[in-house]
XYZ file of C-alpha atoms in Angstrom:
673
model
C -3.608 16.336 2.962
C -7.038 15.179 4.104
C -7.286 11.937 5.984
C -10.045 9.755 4.537
C -12.817 9.116 7.017
C -14.566 5.845 7.722
C -18.341 5.744 8.175
C -19.223 3.282 10.944
C -21.780 3.116 13.697
C -23.838 5.878 12.117
C -21.083 8.514 12.219
C -17.931 9.607 10.447
C -14.699 8.442 12.056
C -11.290 10.080 11.597
C -8.315 7.853 12.363
C -6.090 8.626 15.328
C -2.845 8.601 13.289
C -1.520 10.422 10.221
C -2.342 7.574 7.870
C -0.616 6.289 4.752
C -0.268 8.655 1.769
C -2.164 7.957 -1.450
C -0.753 9.406 -4.638
C -2.127 10.733 -7.901
C -1.335 8.028 -10.459
C -0.573 10.667 -13.117
C 1.458 13.322 -11.271
C 2.661 11.459 -8.201
C 1.214 14.165 -5.950
C -0.318 13.162 -2.645
C -4.109 13.034 -2.932
C -5.118 11.918 0.537
C -4.113 9.743 3.445
C -5.806 6.616 4.653
C -6.012 4.794 7.976
C -8.574 2.786 9.897
C -6.842 3.154 13.252
C -9.376 3.444 16.037
C -12.264 1.863 14.145
C -14.026 -0.648 16.385
C -14.620 -3.384 13.826
C -16.711 -5.543 16.153
C -18.972 -2.585 16.945
C -19.339 -1.755 13.252
C -20.523 -5.274 12.494
C -22.878 -5.211 15.453
C -24.303 -1.868 14.302
C -25.065 -3.378 10.927
C -26.749 -6.369 12.521
C -28.788 -4.402 15.087
C -29.645 -1.258 13.106
C -29.208 -1.874 9.393
C -30.548 -5.414 9.219
C -33.875 -4.855 11.020
C -34.532 -1.639 9.081
C -33.958 -3.373 5.756
C -36.002 -6.438 6.662
C -39.009 -4.225 7.422
C -39.016 -3.259 3.746
C -40.282 -5.497 0.978
C -38.160 -6.424 -2.029
C -40.051 -3.827 -4.062
C -39.468 -1.079 -1.520
C -35.755 -1.838 -1.465
C -35.750 -1.829 -5.267
C -37.347 1.628 -5.257
C -34.589 2.911 -2.966
C -31.915 1.476 -5.274
C -33.487 3.321 -8.196
C -33.606 6.573 -6.238
C -29.973 6.129 -5.192
C -28.889 5.460 -8.774
C -30.651 8.637 -9.907
C -28.942 10.619 -7.126
C -25.477 9.338 -8.017
C -26.056 9.996 -11.695
C -26.368 13.698 -10.876
C -22.847 13.657 -9.384
C -21.022 11.816 -12.157
C -18.912 14.802 -13.255
C -17.454 15.135 -9.772
C -16.667 11.443 -9.679
C -15.125 11.572 -13.181
C -12.747 14.330 -12.067
C -11.616 12.331 -9.046
C -11.368 9.169 -11.118
C -8.843 10.863 -13.421
C -6.422 10.941 -10.487
C -6.456 7.130 -10.474
C -4.995 7.228 -13.990
C -8.319 6.652 -15.724
C -9.321 8.274 -18.997
C -12.858 9.620 -19.295
C -13.849 6.407 -21.089
C -12.297 4.384 -18.257
C -14.130 6.495 -15.695
C -17.462 6.007 -17.407
C -16.797 2.281 -17.581
C -16.357 2.289 -13.796
C -18.801 4.966 -12.628
C -21.632 4.693 -15.137
C -21.259 0.932 -15.011
C -21.698 0.916 -11.239
C -24.719 3.182 -11.376
C -26.114 0.955 -14.113
C -25.896 -2.039 -11.773
C -28.088 -0.170 -9.272
C -30.660 0.578 -11.966
C -30.573 -3.014 -13.189
C -31.162 -4.512 -9.745
C -33.911 -1.984 -9.076
C -35.667 -3.127 -12.226
C -35.134 -6.826 -11.573
C -36.337 -6.463 -8.000
C -39.646 -5.020 -9.163
C -40.130 -7.490 -12.016
C -38.784 -10.752 -10.611
C -39.220 -10.571 -6.846
C -42.449 -10.409 -4.819
C -43.593 -7.297 -3.002
C -42.955 -9.211 0.194
C -40.168 -9.963 2.652
C -39.925 -13.683 1.866
C -38.856 -15.271 -1.414
C -40.618 -18.493 -2.390
C -38.485 -20.771 -4.531
C -39.681 -23.583 -6.760
C -42.883 -25.575 -6.788
C -44.803 -26.958 -3.824
C -43.687 -30.544 -3.224
C -46.363 -33.104 -2.243
C -44.994 -35.159 0.655
C -48.005 -37.384 1.327
C -50.613 -39.225 -0.722
C -53.568 -37.392 0.782
C -52.347 -33.870 0.040
C -52.299 -32.779 3.689
C -48.495 -32.752 4.010
C -46.486 -30.582 1.611
C -43.115 -28.865 1.368
C -41.797 -25.603 -0.036
C -38.433 -23.867 -0.153
C -38.343 -20.302 1.098
C -35.452 -17.841 1.262
C -35.060 -15.180 3.943
C -32.328 -12.558 4.579
C -29.344 -13.583 6.650
C -29.203 -11.704 9.974
C -25.645 -10.523 9.548
C -23.559 -8.089 7.497
C -22.172 -8.455 3.973
C -18.482 -7.575 4.355
C -17.263 -6.437 0.923
C -13.517 -6.169 0.327
C -12.856 -4.593 -3.063
C -9.957 -4.231 -5.486
C -8.249 -0.991 -6.550
C -9.126 -1.119 -10.244
C -12.867 -0.369 -10.007
C -13.379 1.926 -7.000
C -17.034 2.665 -7.924
C -18.315 -0.317 -9.878
C -16.710 -2.763 -7.459
C -18.546 -1.554 -4.334
C -21.852 -0.970 -6.119
C -22.002 -4.374 -7.830
C -21.659 -6.039 -4.420
C -23.875 -3.580 -2.549
C -26.875 -3.728 -4.925
C -27.806 -7.425 -4.548
C -27.042 -7.382 -0.816
C -29.296 -4.359 -0.259
C -32.073 -5.844 -2.386
C -31.815 -9.038 -0.329
C -32.226 -7.056 2.904
C -28.657 -7.497 4.178
C -26.557 -4.448 5.267
C -23.120 -3.893 3.733
C -19.738 -2.932 5.125
C -17.483 -1.730 2.288
C -13.709 -1.900 2.549
C -11.961 -0.640 -0.622
C -8.351 -1.176 -1.657
C -6.287 1.729 -0.381
C -4.703 2.882 -3.691
C -7.966 4.354 -4.996
C -9.941 4.556 -1.752
C -10.367 8.330 -2.076
C -12.809 7.771 -4.970
C -14.808 5.154 -3.059
C -14.817 7.450 -0.021
C -16.455 10.223 -2.038
C -18.951 7.737 -3.438
C -19.959 6.736 0.085
C -20.164 10.385 1.161
C -22.621 11.026 -1.671
C -24.696 8.013 -0.638
C -24.789 9.062 3.023
C -25.567 12.668 2.102
C -28.543 11.513 0.029
C -30.319 10.326 3.198
C -32.030 7.628 1.120
C -30.808 4.545 2.945
C -31.815 3.299 6.395
C -29.108 3.860 9.007
C -26.761 0.903 9.203
C -27.543 -0.298 5.675
C -24.114 0.867 4.473
C -20.863 1.316 6.389
C -17.407 2.126 5.070
C -13.911 1.410 6.351
C -11.011 3.378 4.878
C -7.667 1.708 5.484
C -6.629 -1.628 6.853
C -9.167 -4.374 7.480
C -7.627 -4.781 10.934
C -9.324 -7.431 13.061
C -12.611 -7.200 11.153
C -12.688 -10.854 10.165
C -12.121 -11.946 13.763
C -15.697 -10.868 14.497
C -17.727 -12.369 11.649
C -20.365 -14.990 12.396
C -22.211 -17.661 10.498
C -24.870 -15.079 9.608
C -22.353 -12.738 7.978
C -20.928 -12.925 4.461
C -17.503 -11.996 3.122
C -17.048 -11.078 -0.542
C -13.542 -10.419 -1.811
C -12.139 -9.156 -5.098
C -8.384 -9.196 -5.565
C -5.426 -11.498 -5.961
C -5.741 -15.261 -5.781
C -3.104 -15.416 -3.038
C -5.004 -12.971 -0.807
C -8.263 -14.796 -1.493
C -6.628 -18.013 -0.340
C -5.468 -16.412 2.914
C -8.886 -14.926 3.650
C -10.700 -18.140 2.839
C -8.502 -19.952 5.357
C -9.067 -17.379 8.124
C -9.798 -19.466 11.240
C -12.990 -17.575 12.110
C -14.336 -17.916 8.571
C -13.556 -21.631 8.652
C -14.892 -22.209 12.187
C -18.162 -20.354 11.638
C -18.685 -21.586 8.070
C -19.010 -17.959 6.958
C -20.222 -17.607 3.391
C -17.126 -16.563 1.457
C -17.114 -15.429 -2.163
C -13.898 -14.703 -4.035
C -13.456 -13.092 -7.428
C -9.739 -13.355 -8.098
C -7.320 -12.561 -10.876
C -7.443 -14.935 -13.817
C -5.664 -15.584 -17.090
C -8.613 -14.981 -19.368
C -8.326 -16.034 -22.978
C -9.700 -15.110 -26.376
C -9.745 -17.590 -29.256
C -9.708 -16.619 -32.925
C -11.455 -19.164 -35.143
C -9.666 -20.750 -38.137
C -12.297 -19.227 -40.427
C -11.381 -15.666 -39.400
C -8.807 -14.897 -42.065
C -7.465 -11.385 -42.668
C -10.149 -9.330 -44.379
C -13.030 -10.999 -42.551
C -15.142 -9.112 -40.052
C -14.193 -11.578 -37.331
C -10.449 -11.051 -37.835
C -10.881 -7.308 -37.426
C -13.159 -7.793 -34.412
C -10.579 -10.016 -32.708
C -7.760 -7.517 -33.175
C -9.893 -4.549 -32.097
C -11.138 -6.388 -28.998
C -7.627 -7.493 -28.056
C -6.288 -3.935 -28.166
C -9.305 -2.599 -26.304
C -8.862 -5.120 -23.510
C -5.173 -4.265 -23.258
C -5.719 -0.510 -22.989
C -9.041 0.154 -21.196
C -8.207 0.921 -17.540
C -4.573 0.410 -18.665
C -5.300 -3.308 -18.717
C -6.141 -3.304 -15.009
C -9.238 -5.441 -15.345
C -9.768 -8.859 -13.855
C -11.561 -9.779 -17.097
C -8.900 -8.507 -19.527
C -7.508 -10.803 -22.225
C -4.183 -12.177 -21.017
C -3.894 -15.081 -23.466
C -4.835 -14.641 -27.144
C -4.937 -17.933 -29.027
C -4.826 -17.752 -32.825
C -4.429 -20.367 -35.550
C -0.705 -20.914 -36.106
C -0.882 -19.806 -39.731
C -2.492 -16.479 -38.682
C -0.111 -15.620 -35.853
C 2.029 -13.165 -37.828
C -1.028 -11.525 -39.396
C -2.625 -10.939 -35.991
C 0.652 -9.672 -34.515
C 1.069 -7.170 -37.344
C -2.554 -5.948 -37.215
C -2.537 -5.612 -33.438
C 0.803 -3.782 -33.472
C -0.509 -1.339 -36.061
C -3.535 -0.577 -33.902
C -1.488 -0.363 -30.668
C 0.849 2.152 -32.320
C -2.098 4.564 -32.512
C -2.733 4.385 -28.747
C -1.560 7.617 -27.125
C -0.423 7.238 -23.500
C -0.408 10.115 -21.056
C -2.390 12.425 -18.839
C -5.982 11.148 -19.104
C -7.275 14.729 -18.933
C -5.433 15.662 -22.126
C -7.144 15.565 -25.501
C -6.306 12.548 -27.620
C -4.961 10.384 -24.793
C -6.396 6.881 -25.066
C -4.578 5.185 -22.180
C -3.753 6.645 -18.801
C -1.532 5.468 -15.977
C -1.592 2.402 -13.793
C -3.037 2.933 -10.321
C 0.339 3.403 -8.615
C 4.075 3.187 -9.072
C 4.048 0.016 -7.007
C 1.563 -1.499 -9.418
C 3.786 -0.608 -12.365
C 6.735 -2.351 -10.770
C 4.587 -5.408 -10.082
C 3.624 -5.556 -13.767
C 7.254 -5.242 -14.807
C 8.226 -8.128 -12.539
C 5.513 -10.292 -14.082
C 6.649 -9.267 -17.561
C 10.137 -10.583 -16.862
C 8.663 -13.993 -16.067
C 6.551 -13.956 -19.222
C 9.515 -12.944 -21.362
C 11.330 -16.088 -20.266
C 8.771 -17.963 -22.401
C 8.296 -15.458 -25.201
C 9.302 -12.254 -26.925
C 8.009 -8.717 -27.367
C 5.894 -8.030 -30.444
C 5.033 -4.453 -29.523
C 5.969 -2.046 -26.758
C 8.784 -1.475 -24.305
C 8.325 -2.562 -20.680
C 10.842 0.030 -19.461
C 10.120 3.124 -21.569
C 7.059 4.903 -22.904
C 6.386 8.243 -24.564
C 3.681 10.128 -22.675
C 1.603 13.241 -23.355
C 1.400 16.081 -20.822
C 2.946 14.105 -17.958
C 6.207 12.850 -16.480
C 6.706 9.205 -17.472
C 8.550 8.414 -14.246
C 6.576 10.399 -11.679
C 3.360 8.993 -13.079
C 2.694 5.255 -13.178
C 2.854 5.006 -16.968
C 3.622 1.857 -18.927
C 3.588 1.100 -22.614
C 1.084 -1.455 -23.899
C 3.104 -4.636 -24.314
C 2.080 -7.402 -26.710
C 4.041 -10.624 -26.423
C 4.378 -13.736 -28.528
C 4.604 -16.814 -26.320
C 4.995 -20.576 -26.340
C 1.713 -22.198 -25.235
C 3.560 -25.336 -24.162
C 5.436 -23.386 -21.499
C 3.824 -22.922 -18.074
C 4.497 -19.185 -17.662
C 1.787 -17.789 -19.994
C -0.819 -19.923 -18.199
C 0.386 -19.103 -14.679
C 1.757 -15.539 -14.593
C -0.559 -12.546 -14.856
C 0.833 -9.107 -15.575
C -2.066 -6.976 -14.279
C -1.654 -4.157 -16.757
C -1.662 -3.446 -20.514
C -0.130 -6.806 -21.346
C -1.299 -9.742 -23.449
C 0.374 -12.768 -25.012
C -0.307 -14.137 -28.507
C -0.007 -17.921 -28.793
C -0.572 -20.328 -31.708
C -2.768 -23.435 -31.884
C -3.253 -26.066 -34.578
C -6.556 -27.789 -33.736
C -9.799 -27.313 -31.844
C -8.776 -29.934 -29.308
C -5.452 -28.210 -28.734
C -6.906 -24.744 -28.132
C -9.422 -26.195 -25.656
C -6.507 -27.779 -23.807
C -4.557 -24.515 -23.795
C -7.529 -22.543 -22.512
C -7.995 -25.015 -19.653
C -4.376 -24.580 -18.574
C -5.332 -21.228 -17.071
C -6.947 -23.340 -14.325
C -10.091 -21.253 -14.127
C -11.044 -17.903 -15.623
C -13.646 -15.203 -15.163
C -14.229 -14.614 -18.864
C -13.308 -15.987 -22.242
C -14.257 -15.187 -25.809
C -14.418 -17.007 -29.124
C -14.299 -14.831 -32.229
C -15.557 -16.783 -35.206
C -18.198 -16.927 -37.882
C -18.294 -20.739 -37.675
C -21.108 -21.787 -35.328
C -19.873 -25.385 -35.156
C -16.392 -24.287 -34.070
C -17.987 -21.945 -31.540
C -20.098 -24.765 -30.084
C -17.102 -27.096 -29.772
C -14.982 -24.496 -27.999
C -17.790 -23.232 -25.744
C -18.651 -26.719 -24.533
C -14.980 -27.648 -24.281
C -13.863 -24.676 -22.175
C -17.070 -23.935 -20.225
C -16.021 -25.960 -17.137
C -13.090 -23.563 -16.681
C -14.995 -20.311 -17.266
C -17.626 -18.227 -15.552
C -18.652 -16.358 -18.705
C -18.065 -16.851 -22.418
C -18.642 -14.399 -25.252
C -19.024 -15.626 -28.818
C -18.306 -12.621 -31.017
C -19.142 -12.496 -34.717
C -20.380 -10.108 -37.362
C -23.983 -10.669 -36.287
C -23.710 -9.609 -32.631
C -20.742 -7.233 -32.800
C -22.833 -4.084 -33.008
C -24.644 -4.813 -29.762
C -21.923 -6.756 -27.956
C -20.691 -5.208 -24.727
C -17.290 -6.839 -25.235
C -15.116 -9.509 -23.712
C -14.292 -7.659 -20.510
C -17.652 -6.208 -19.482
C -19.379 -7.968 -16.578
C -23.141 -7.446 -16.733
C -25.542 -7.446 -13.779
C -27.834 -9.895 -15.576
C -25.067 -12.503 -15.904
C -22.824 -14.192 -13.364
C -19.427 -12.685 -12.649
C -16.955 -15.146 -11.228
C -15.215 -18.314 -12.227
C -13.837 -21.638 -11.000
C -10.375 -22.515 -9.762
C -7.831 -19.730 -9.952
C -10.641 -17.227 -10.596
C -11.766 -17.739 -7.003
C -14.552 -20.273 -7.318
C -17.123 -17.572 -6.622
C -20.091 -15.980 -8.291
C -21.492 -12.465 -8.102
C -24.437 -10.710 -9.745
C -26.158 -12.986 -12.257
C -29.477 -11.225 -11.772
C -31.540 -12.599 -8.916
C -28.872 -15.257 -8.306
C -26.814 -12.497 -6.698
C -29.676 -11.709 -4.336
C -30.117 -15.357 -3.380
C -26.473 -15.541 -2.262
C -27.511 -13.315 0.668
C -30.582 -15.336 1.620
C -30.908 -18.560 3.585
C -32.799 -21.274 1.751
C -35.026 -23.209 4.143
C -37.277 -26.192 3.412
C -40.609 -25.804 5.187
C -42.807 -28.876 5.713
C -46.391 -28.249 6.792
C -50.048 -28.581 5.955
C -51.288 -26.585 2.944
C -53.060 -24.071 5.178
C -49.965 -23.393 7.319
C -47.689 -23.270 4.290
C -50.033 -20.749 2.658
C -49.797 -18.556 5.739
C -45.996 -18.787 5.885
C -45.392 -18.050 2.209
C -48.234 -15.617 1.580
C -49.324 -17.765 -1.377
C -52.349 -20.018 -1.590
C -51.384 -23.692 -1.795
C -53.666 -26.375 -3.241
C -55.404 -28.071 -0.329
C -55.569 -24.894 1.759
C -59.030 -23.487 2.584
C -60.908 -21.487 -0.035
C -63.379 -18.715 0.746
C -66.430 -18.375 -1.497
C -68.958 -15.556 -1.342
C -68.688 -12.217 -3.112
C -67.161 -12.786 -6.526
C -63.447 -12.050 -6.066
C -63.416 -9.934 -9.236
C -65.655 -7.489 -7.355
C -62.992 -6.951 -4.675
C -60.248 -4.339 -4.727
C -56.716 -5.202 -3.739
C -57.451 -3.874 -0.243
C -60.389 -6.272 0.123
C -59.043 -9.338 -1.634
C -57.563 -12.154 0.439
C -55.444 -15.172 -0.402
C -57.830 -18.095 -0.885
C -60.796 -16.032 -2.131
C -62.437 -18.232 -4.736
C -65.253 -18.686 -7.217
C -66.583 -21.951 -8.658
C -68.342 -21.535 -12.005
C -70.078 -23.938 -14.369
C -70.860 -26.426 -15.600
C -70.815 -25.759 -19.309
C -71.271 -28.581 -21.805
C -68.876 -28.743 -24.757
C -70.734 -29.637 -27.962
C -69.592 -30.878 -31.354
C -70.868 -27.619 -32.767
C -68.566 -25.719 -30.388
C -65.568 -27.694 -31.640
C -66.497 -27.246 -35.302
C -67.101 -23.517 -34.882
C -63.816 -22.982 -33.024
C -61.923 -24.853 -35.768
C -63.515 -22.781 -38.514
C -63.295 -19.478 -36.629
C -59.631 -19.807 -35.612
C -58.322 -21.823 -38.538
C -57.027 -24.515 -36.179
C -58.160 -27.557 -38.163
C -55.731 -30.051 -36.649
C -57.029 -33.532 -37.410
C -57.802 -34.406 -33.783
C -60.509 -31.722 -33.845
C -61.888 -32.193 -37.381
C -61.262 -35.730 -38.748
C -63.180 -38.418 -36.778
C -61.366 -41.344 -38.396
C -57.874 -39.935 -37.897
C -58.742 -38.790 -34.367
C -60.008 -42.284 -33.496
C -56.655 -43.725 -34.565
C -54.766 -41.358 -32.258
C -53.695 -43.440 -29.215
C -53.935 -40.416 -26.927
C -57.458 -39.314 -27.866
C -59.451 -42.157 -29.476
C -61.815 -39.679 -31.109
C -62.581 -36.020 -31.670
C -61.401 -33.754 -28.854
C -61.944 -30.083 -28.110
C -59.144 -27.599 -28.683
C -57.200 -26.828 -25.547
C -57.651 -23.111 -26.115
C -61.387 -23.637 -26.511
C -61.339 -25.122 -22.998
C -59.394 -22.104 -21.680
C -61.768 -19.719 -23.454
C -64.829 -21.424 -21.989
C -63.214 -21.313 -18.541
C -62.685 -17.547 -18.854
C -66.299 -17.128 -19.870
C -67.358 -19.040 -16.773
C -65.284 -17.238 -14.129
C -65.326 -13.697 -15.497
C -67.400 -11.001 -13.843
C -68.215 -8.779 -16.834
C -69.267 -5.520 -15.159
C -66.738 -2.706 -14.636
C -64.952 -3.111 -11.333
C -61.552 -3.276 -9.663
C -60.115 -5.783 -12.173
C -58.396 -3.586 -14.752
C -56.852 -6.123 -17.115
C -56.028 -9.762 -17.706
C -52.414 -9.680 -18.836
C -51.312 -13.265 -19.071
C -51.456 -16.978 -18.440
C -48.593 -19.005 -17.021
C -47.856 -22.668 -16.401
C -50.681 -23.848 -18.674
C -51.024 -27.622 -18.901
C -53.730 -29.685 -20.619
C -54.133 -32.798 -18.498
C -57.190 -34.739 -19.700
C -58.722 -34.676 -23.216
C -62.114 -32.966 -23.440
C -64.637 -34.561 -25.776
C -67.984 -33.335 -27.055
C -70.537 -33.894 -24.313
C -68.138 -33.255 -21.432
C -69.191 -30.740 -18.782
C -66.618 -28.173 -17.676
C -66.385 -26.488 -14.278
C -63.697 -24.001 -13.288
C -62.443 -23.119 -9.823
C -60.580 -19.822 -9.657
C -58.678 -19.049 -6.454
C -56.655 -15.991 -5.432
C -53.114 -17.376 -5.181
C -50.826 -14.379 -4.713
C -51.271 -10.620 -4.275
C -48.449 -8.263 -5.280
C -49.136 -4.535 -4.806
C -46.981 -2.298 -6.993
C -45.119 0.311 -4.997
C -45.431 3.213 -7.423
C -48.857 2.444 -8.939
C -52.467 2.523 -7.793
C -52.910 -1.113 -8.750
C -51.224 -4.437 -8.181
C -50.844 -7.897 -9.668
C -53.046 -10.808 -8.619
C -52.142 -14.368 -9.531
C -55.089 -16.775 -9.656
C -55.040 -20.561 -9.593
C -57.332 -21.897 -12.317
C -58.420 -25.538 -12.232
C -60.771 -26.712 -14.983
C -62.432 -30.069 -14.316
C -64.798 -32.385 -16.216
C -67.947 -34.057 -14.971
C -65.908 -36.817 -13.307
C -63.943 -34.267 -11.259
C -60.777 -34.828 -13.287
C -58.607 -31.802 -14.007
C -58.545 -31.130 -17.723
C -56.456 -27.923 -17.529
C -54.465 -26.115 -14.850
C -52.830 -22.711 -15.136
C -52.233 -19.357 -13.483
C -54.213 -16.299 -14.538
C -52.557 -12.903 -14.071
C -54.666 -9.794 -13.583
C -54.099 -6.177 -12.649
C -56.419 -5.038 -9.868
C -57.008 -1.566 -8.445
C -55.794 -1.036 -4.893
C -59.087 0.566 -3.857
């Protein structure tokens, strides 16, 4: 059988020994062998730092996002090949799509978020400018820049495609190279994924490396600029976290560990309600998708005590329709576990759980299978238990397979307490049509959960389900769940960046961040609306006005728009207003007048005004006041795949006394040339 190759140092490496055999989860046949013997781990890390890192940091966030999109499109063309290989891990086609399409979807999502939420620059500016002195000459700003190391990503066996891609995408977008080390059981699928990525030629050399086999002495060589992300068992996470080099160098360490996730059925969800059916359907789905081998699967199902038998009967009826067997065979809804060793591990955990409960459905030792040998393949029946929530075992023992435990509760306070006994979970769900019950449980259990789904008849059609991590939302959890956090949109990117507080003058800070800061020099001359993106510079400015606001203007605006709020139309009522003391102009009249002052009306490089942000009205404007507006180019963001870019302008509208009456950002689209 073929020996899986590692990809390190810009070349494919074949181990010097015969490797360890990897078996088809369905047939027991040998699929491949795996070994990392001979891989120079220190050199691999150094290659990432010296080749991958600099190449990525030369690219802007938008350029990296474009590469992620191209890579996702490339992998999408090879899904059928990956599906076929995924079947050998015991996955049904639905399981495979969950893993493979889900991973590709993460790439697309981060590509989109990178273009929409990050600057077309190599530095990320976070938060507002902080004034640090009374005179405005000393200010502060937080910036975030890519770490100069490698993101070491150690993945679990259950998601050999999604797992690597959900870690790789935010690291790549941040400008940090990745070294992927998959779990051996299903490493042959990850190996093919990496081959497809390398063959695409899309990524800079050193941006992605791959180690098949043991991690060896890899962690002995990490530095304070590297990161280690781990998905797997809580016990292994604990060992890695305590690695002396990780501790000594304060290496950023993120763990996503196994957890005893729960689902809570609300007291309102009686048999016959939509929520009752949704709870039962979701429970069975979470037990059987990927044969229950999901870190987000429902392990503890809490139901009102009076509904326990109803839920057990409904779930058993649905589980009885689940056909187990060869995932390539028609009608099979649940395949095999990843390996025979994994099946035995689940059976050992089941014995511990049975000491505190009983079987409602299934047989831990026997299962009828379709088109396969039940013993040669790693098959296991779905097993639904009924347990005692006052015992420790259901809250401490996880059977990482198609296993869940039903447990009763009698009050909201009690179910919150039971949920917390899991000591930290990745995901939880509350299935109820009672919004008050949902609020109480969400707020009660949130400190122990990384993500919570409230499922009801309203959101069921669009819900992605209890066990589906999404790139827009955080994936991780406190305590037993590892205490880590992955994805979560741009949060996942920021994990790979160093936040630094920069203190400087406005002019220096503007130069560092690439954004104009109030107090930095302005350049007046040619109207900035007459300049293309190629000609426009940060700090280019126009001062326009004054324009006097009249009572007639206020009256006309009120009549024309229908905004007849008393402060604009009733002198007596306006005089009694402690904030105004008389008639004031509409805020949007002020903004409209400002636009009329700074606009350059002739056709030119400005293509569109597409928004205002951060609008604040600071000082009331009364009839007779004179308005002047200062418009300054604040930020320039070229769009990678368009012939125009976005320009953010600082708008400051002042009265005759020099007081700011309105401040806001104007967003325009400007031609590149």
